[in-house]
Tab-separated table of C-alpha atoms and ligand atoms in Angstrom:
chain	number	residue	atom	x	y	z
A	1	MET	CA	-8.692	11.470	12.509
A	2	VAL	CA	-10.447	14.329	10.606
A	3	LYS	CA	-7.837	15.890	8.025
A	4	LYS	CA	-8.353	19.710	6.519
A	5	LEU	CA	-10.171	19.872	3.506
A	6	VAL	CA	-7.684	21.142	0.959
A	7	PHE	CA	-9.230	21.751	-2.556
A	8	LEU	CA	-7.028	20.279	-5.816
A	9	THR	CA	-5.894	22.811	-8.183
A	10	VAL	CA	-6.178	20.665	-11.003
A	11	ALA	CA	-9.791	19.691	-12.862
A	12	LEU	CA	-10.989	16.525	-11.793
A	13	PRO	CA	-13.519	13.931	-13.064
A	14	VAL	CA	-17.139	14.502	-11.286
A	15	ILE	CA	-16.552	11.315	-9.525
A	16	PHE	CA	-13.788	12.501	-7.553
A	17	ALA	CA	-15.060	16.028	-6.902
A	18	GLN	CA	-16.260	14.758	-3.472
A	19	GLN	CA	-15.030	18.468	-2.058
A	20	GLY	CA	-11.968	17.856	-3.797
A	21	ARG	CA	-11.305	15.294	-1.485
A	22	LEU	CA	-9.929	11.864	-2.628
A	23	ARG	CA	-11.011	8.873	-0.749
A	24	VAL	CA	-8.053	6.173	-1.135
A	25	ILE	CA	-7.896	2.523	0.506
A	26	ALA	CA	-4.363	0.718	0.128
A	27	ILE	CA	-4.607	-3.364	0.523
A	28	GLY	CA	-1.926	-5.367	1.623
A	29	ALA	CA	-1.883	-9.045	2.755
A	30	HIS	CA	0.022	-8.194	5.810
A	31	PRO	CA	0.224	-5.390	8.450
A	32	ASP	CA	3.469	-3.779	6.886
A	33	ASP	CA	2.702	-4.224	3.282
A	34	CYS	CA	0.735	-1.144	2.553
A	35	ASP	CA	3.509	1.008	4.413
A	36	ILE	CA	6.188	-0.499	2.608
A	37	LYS	CA	4.607	-0.088	-1.248
A	38	PHE	CA	2.586	3.066	-0.424
A	39	GLY	CA	3.648	4.744	2.651
A	40	GLY	CA	5.578	7.509	1.122
A	41	THR	CA	2.526	8.571	-1.342
A	42	ALA	CA	-0.075	7.886	1.474
A	43	ALA	CA	1.891	10.031	3.768
A	44	LYS	CA	1.750	13.207	1.022
A	45	LEU	CA	-1.983	12.336	0.622
A	46	ALA	CA	-3.002	12.688	3.922
A	47	LYS	CA	-0.896	15.963	4.378
A	48	ALA	CA	-2.907	17.349	1.286
A	49	GLY	CA	-6.016	16.344	2.955
A	50	HIS	CA	-7.219	13.399	1.027
A	51	ALA	CA	-8.611	10.484	2.851
A	52	VAL	CA	-6.237	7.474	3.072
A	53	LYS	CA	-7.033	4.173	4.836
A	54	PHE	CA	-4.623	1.136	4.906
A	55	LEU	CA	-6.161	-2.530	4.866
A	56	SER	CA	-4.082	-5.700	6.137
A	57	VAL	CA	-6.081	-8.610	4.646
A	58	THR	CA	-4.141	-10.830	7.200
A	59	ASN	CA	-3.368	-10.249	10.800
A	60	GLY	CA	0.094	-11.253	10.801
A	61	ASP	CA	0.087	-14.131	13.121
A	62	ALA	CA	2.346	-16.413	11.600
A	63	GLY	CA	5.549	-14.677	10.367
A	64	HIS	CA	7.797	-14.495	13.358
A	65	GLN	CA	10.563	-16.883	14.723
A	66	GLU	CA	9.625	-16.945	18.158
A	67	MET	CA	6.078	-16.054	18.869
A	68	GLY	CA	2.861	-16.440	17.006
A	69	GLY	CA	-1.053	-16.787	17.131
A	70	GLY	CA	-3.014	-14.323	19.182
A	71	VAL	CA	-0.266	-12.687	21.008
A	72	LEU	CA	1.587	-11.667	17.630
A	73	ALA	CA	-1.525	-10.738	16.004
A	74	LYS	CA	-1.948	-8.271	18.957
A	75	ARG	CA	1.326	-7.157	18.512
A	76	ARG	CA	1.315	-6.481	14.835
A	77	TYR	CA	-2.155	-5.230	15.001
A	78	LEU	CA	-0.921	-2.180	17.728
A	79	GLU	CA	2.624	-1.576	15.485
A	80	THR	CA	0.149	-0.690	12.392
A	81	GLN	CA	-1.777	1.817	14.731
A	82	GLU	CA	1.529	3.691	15.377
A	83	SER	CA	2.615	3.180	11.850
A	84	GLY	CA	-0.533	4.970	10.708
A	85	ARG	CA	-0.381	7.439	13.291
A	86	ARG	CA	3.013	8.090	11.905
A	87	LEU	CA	2.246	8.621	8.416
A	88	GLY	CA	-1.091	10.931	9.303
A	89	ILE	CA	-3.453	8.571	7.646
A	90	ALA	CA	-7.302	8.404	8.613
A	91	GLU	CA	-7.379	4.631	9.366
A	92	TYR	CA	-5.648	1.196	9.419
A	93	GLU	CA	-7.296	-1.548	9.778
A	94	VAL	CA	-6.813	-5.422	9.995
A	95	LEU	CA	-8.781	-8.147	9.175
A	96	ASP	CA	-8.509	-11.286	11.090
A	97	ASN	CA	-7.779	-13.526	8.742
A	98	HIS	CA	-4.334	-16.005	9.588
A	99	ASP	CA	-1.164	-15.314	8.070
A	100	GLY	CA	0.237	-17.752	5.757
A	101	GLU	CA	-2.919	-19.102	5.103
A	102	LEU	CA	-4.566	-16.648	2.496
A	103	THR	CA	-6.867	-18.354	-0.074
A	104	PRO	CA	-9.043	-16.078	-2.182
A	105	THR	CA	-12.436	-17.386	-1.165
A	106	ILE	CA	-15.830	-15.944	-1.443
A	107	GLU	CA	-15.811	-14.757	1.979
A	108	VAL	CA	-12.470	-13.224	1.996
A	109	ARG	CA	-13.557	-11.550	-1.191
A	110	ARG	CA	-16.918	-10.061	0.562
A	111	GLN	CA	-14.888	-8.658	3.287
A	112	ILE	CA	-12.850	-6.926	0.597
A	113	ILE	CA	-16.140	-5.759	-1.362
A	114	ARG	CA	-17.401	-4.534	1.753
A	115	ALA	CA	-14.240	-2.505	2.854
A	116	ILE	CA	-14.025	-0.758	-0.686
A	117	ARG	CA	-17.760	0.270	-0.298
A	118	ARG	CA	-17.782	1.313	3.139
A	119	TRP	CA	-14.654	3.713	2.628
A	120	ASN	CA	-16.309	4.546	-0.636
A	121	ALA	CA	-13.312	4.322	-2.342
A	122	ASP	CA	-12.173	6.440	-6.070
A	123	ILE	CA	-8.706	4.899	-5.867
A	124	VAL	CA	-8.161	1.301	-4.619
A	125	LEU	CA	-4.097	0.025	-4.544
A	126	ALA	CA	-3.365	-3.926	-4.363
A	127	PRO	CA	-0.604	-5.919	-5.212
A	128	ARG	CA	-0.252	-7.415	-8.179
A	129	PRO	CA	-1.091	-11.472	-8.769
A	130	ASN	CA	2.412	-12.789	-9.178
A	131	ASP	CA	4.551	-12.443	-6.136
A	132	TYR	CA	6.513	-15.146	-4.602
A	133	HIS	CA	4.309	-15.007	-1.486
A	134	PRO	CA	0.784	-16.846	-1.745
A	135	ASP	CA	-0.746	-14.409	0.788
A	136	HIS	CA	0.367	-11.188	-1.629
A	137	ARG	CA	-0.529	-13.691	-4.580
A	138	TYR	CA	-4.098	-13.965	-3.571
A	139	THR	CA	-4.886	-10.735	-1.935
A	140	GLY	CA	-3.920	-9.253	-5.825
A	141	VAL	CA	-6.626	-12.042	-6.995
A	142	LEU	CA	-9.302	-11.171	-4.493
A	143	VAL	CA	-8.766	-7.393	-4.831
A	144	GLN	CA	-8.906	-7.678	-9.050
A	145	ASP	CA	-12.106	-10.212	-7.791
A	146	ALA	CA	-13.776	-7.437	-6.450
A	147	ALA	CA	-13.202	-4.656	-8.757
A	148	TYR	CA	-16.390	-5.508	-10.474
A	149	MET	CA	-18.561	-6.595	-7.631
A	150	VAL	CA	-18.202	-3.552	-5.413
A	151	GLN	CA	-20.674	-2.291	-8.043
A	152	VAL	CA	-23.238	-5.225	-7.813
A	153	PRO	CA	-25.753	-4.205	-5.019
A	154	ASN	CA	-26.825	-8.488	-4.783
A	155	VAL	CA	-23.092	-9.274	-3.849
A	156	ALA	CA	-22.526	-8.650	0.121
A	157	ALA	CA	-25.457	-7.039	-0.224
A	158	ASP	CA	-25.668	-5.850	3.459
A	159	VAL	CA	-23.236	-2.834	2.252
A	160	PRO	CA	-24.774	-0.777	-0.623
A	161	ALA	CA	-22.766	-1.080	-4.088
A	162	LEU	CA	-20.934	1.434	-5.240
A	163	ARG	CA	-22.357	3.705	-8.114
A	164	HIS	CA	-19.224	4.640	-9.546
A	165	SER	CA	-16.442	2.035	-10.413
A	166	PRO	CA	-12.867	3.146	-8.364
A	167	VAL	CA	-9.550	3.168	-10.368
A	168	PHE	CA	-7.506	0.024	-9.457
A	169	MET	CA	-3.715	0.220	-9.193
A	170	TYR	CA	-1.102	-2.013	-8.346
A	171	TYR	CA	1.948	-1.423	-6.274
A	172	GLN	CA	5.232	-1.929	-7.767
A	173	ASP	CA	7.384	-5.098	-7.558
A	174	GLY	CA	10.318	-7.021	-9.617
A	175	PHE	CA	8.405	-10.119	-10.960
A	176	GLN	CA	8.689	-10.496	-14.737
A	177	LYS	CA	6.917	-13.510	-15.189
A	178	PRO	CA	3.912	-13.478	-16.711
A	179	SER	CA	4.773	-9.905	-17.413
A	180	PRO	CA	7.067	-7.167	-15.982
A	181	PHE	CA	5.489	-4.310	-13.601
A	182	ARG	CA	4.866	-1.428	-16.042
A	183	PRO	CA	5.123	2.321	-14.175
A	184	ASP	CA	2.080	4.213	-15.092
A	185	VAL	CA	2.607	6.822	-12.336
A	186	VAL	CA	5.751	7.275	-10.216
A	187	VAL	CA	6.092	9.489	-7.307
A	188	ALA	CA	9.093	10.804	-6.053
A	189	ILE	CA	8.833	10.673	-2.112
A	190	ASP	CA	12.531	12.109	-1.386
A	191	ASP	CA	10.164	14.759	1.148
A	192	VAL	CA	8.327	12.379	2.867
A	193	TRP	CA	11.145	9.800	3.146
A	194	ASP	CA	11.874	10.397	6.816
A	195	VAL	CA	8.213	9.961	7.610
A	196	LYS	CA	7.990	6.605	5.686
A	197	ALA	CA	11.001	5.417	7.235
A	198	ASN	CA	9.910	6.285	10.634
A	199	ALA	CA	6.533	4.591	10.120
A	200	LEU	CA	8.526	1.535	8.882
A	201	ASP	CA	10.428	1.946	12.231
A	202	ALA	CA	7.063	1.326	13.927
A	203	HIS	CA	6.703	-2.265	12.790
A	204	VAL	CA	9.603	-3.277	15.185
A	205	SER	CA	8.606	-7.275	14.978
A	206	GLN	CA	8.823	-7.003	11.247
A	207	PHE	CA	12.219	-5.130	10.538
A	208	TYR	CA	14.322	-5.995	13.640
A	209	GLU	CA	13.063	-9.458	14.122
A	210	TRP	CA	11.536	-11.219	11.394
A	211	LEU	CA	12.685	-10.473	8.231
A	212	PRO	CA	16.452	-9.952	9.301
A	213	TRP	CA	16.098	-13.319	11.382
A	214	VAL	CA	14.673	-14.984	7.921
A	215	ASP	CA	17.373	-13.683	5.624
A	216	ASN	CA	19.929	-14.557	8.214
A	217	ARG	CA	20.927	-11.013	9.373
A	218	LEU	CA	19.671	-10.911	12.383
A	219	ALA	CA	23.219	-10.426	13.939
A	220	GLU	CA	23.141	-6.902	11.663
A	221	VAL	CA	20.518	-4.851	13.383
A	222	PRO	CA	21.683	-2.446	15.568
A	223	LYS	CA	20.188	-2.723	19.568
A	224	ASP	CA	20.017	1.206	19.757
A	225	PRO	CA	16.765	2.312	18.671
A	226	ALA	CA	18.290	5.377	16.757
A	227	GLU	CA	20.745	3.280	15.180
A	228	ARG	CA	18.291	1.208	13.908
A	229	LYS	CA	16.248	3.485	12.466
A	230	GLN	CA	19.274	4.350	10.446
A	231	TRP	CA	19.982	1.069	9.528
A	232	ILE	CA	16.257	0.700	8.257
A	233	ARG	CA	16.481	3.943	6.062
A	234	LYS	CA	19.751	1.939	4.017
A	235	GLN	CA	17.991	-1.119	3.822
A	236	ARG	CA	15.009	0.343	2.014
A	237	VAL	CA	16.903	2.156	-1.005
A	238	GLN	CA	16.333	0.461	-4.758
A	239	PRO	CA	17.673	1.647	-7.675
A	240	LEU	CA	15.235	3.225	-10.023
A	241	SER	CA	14.870	1.134	-12.924
A	242	LYS	CA	14.994	2.523	-16.593
A	243	GLU	CA	11.379	2.460	-16.763
A	244	VAL	CA	10.845	3.956	-13.444
A	245	LEU	CA	13.446	7.084	-14.733
A	246	ALA	CA	11.657	7.777	-17.793
A	247	THR	CA	8.287	7.979	-16.192
A	248	LEU	CA	9.920	9.921	-13.172
A	249	GLU	CA	11.182	12.587	-16.010
A	250	ARG	CA	8.183	12.384	-17.981
A	251	ARG	CA	6.276	13.613	-14.638
A	252	TYR	CA	8.873	15.905	-12.854
A	253	GLY	CA	10.932	16.857	-15.691
A	254	GLY	CA	14.743	16.190	-16.453
A	255	GLU	CA	16.437	17.784	-13.784
A	256	ALA	CA	14.040	17.187	-10.857
A	257	ALA	CA	14.018	13.197	-11.790
A	258	LYS	CA	17.900	13.122	-11.455
A	259	LYS	CA	17.415	14.410	-7.970
A	260	ALA	CA	14.836	11.968	-7.370
A	261	ARG	CA	16.401	9.138	-4.878
A	262	TYR	CA	13.337	7.593	-3.378
A	263	THR	CA	10.295	6.922	-5.543
A	264	GLU	CA	6.837	4.961	-5.191
A	265	SER	CA	5.481	3.500	-8.591
A	266	PHE	CA	2.204	2.159	-9.548
A	267	GLU	CA	0.590	0.325	-12.606
A	268	LEU	CA	-3.109	1.041	-14.100
A	269	CYS	CA	-4.926	-2.496	-13.454
A	270	GLU	CA	-7.412	-3.202	-16.664
A	271	TYR	CA	-10.284	-3.796	-14.122
A	272	GLY	CA	-12.024	-0.928	-12.591
A	273	ARG	CA	-12.040	2.640	-14.282
A	274	ARG	CA	-9.595	2.717	-16.922
A	275	ALA	CA	-8.177	6.349	-15.767
A	276	SER	CA	-5.613	8.298	-18.569
A	277	ILE	CA	-2.284	8.592	-18.006
A	278	ALA	CA	-2.887	12.241	-17.865
A	279	GLU	CA	-5.879	11.907	-15.419
A	280	LEU	CA	-3.448	9.587	-12.884
A	281	ASP	CA	-0.804	12.374	-13.159
A	282	LYS	CA	-3.144	14.350	-11.569
A	283	LEU	CA	-4.671	12.106	-8.891
A	284	PHE	CA	-1.229	10.950	-7.408
A	285	PRO	CA	0.578	13.605	-5.636
A	286	LYS	CA	3.895	14.770	-6.667
B	1	ZN	ZN1	3.807	-9.204	3.253
């Protein structure tokens, strides 16, 4: 989908000045991870005319209590396309790697290097490599391992290497070891919360079937589509940590920060280009 061009009003470094349009790729392990961690910010970026792509590294063919394999992968793929449409992003790609079995192999690393290069990404988002789910953990490792290699021409040589280093960011998580998440930039998403909730609602096999089943809460899920959409909205409310609140106040000012209920936060990865906090404030939408 071609979005209309909107020029940023802030001064951006030369590499981002591709007609004022950022190219952003969010990478997740499963066909709903990017939506959960980045859906609100993605909707804001897309609305402002930036090119946003989601990439799921696995096809989601394992996480379900009643179905699996190709039938489930196909269903999950269709859900990603609907979610991407609701968010207004340019593309949602799903790689055909098995769910629950992801390992940080050279082959998958090459897939990620190629995807970042093809998107000509300015910003890459991924999970931190500390996580309860091995697929999330190895997605974090794979993206870290790709961070330098995207610039090395002889690696995955069939796709030209980038001549710039993208900024790599981590999604927020609650894991404390070996180090807790640090919110370098916080985006208040109250104004797009409906859009995000509507995108999550597209993942029927995840939010209304698999996740409640694995949590032993399947009986709580309303049958009526409108009621279950309200239900998903309530499930996804998270209290803001004091670190998130402090960053929110710095970025938005005290009064606006007090009103914020829904946020998405991101931490700068030490690999890739090290943007300053002031620059991150400009790159991420408000
Ligand atoms: Zn996941």
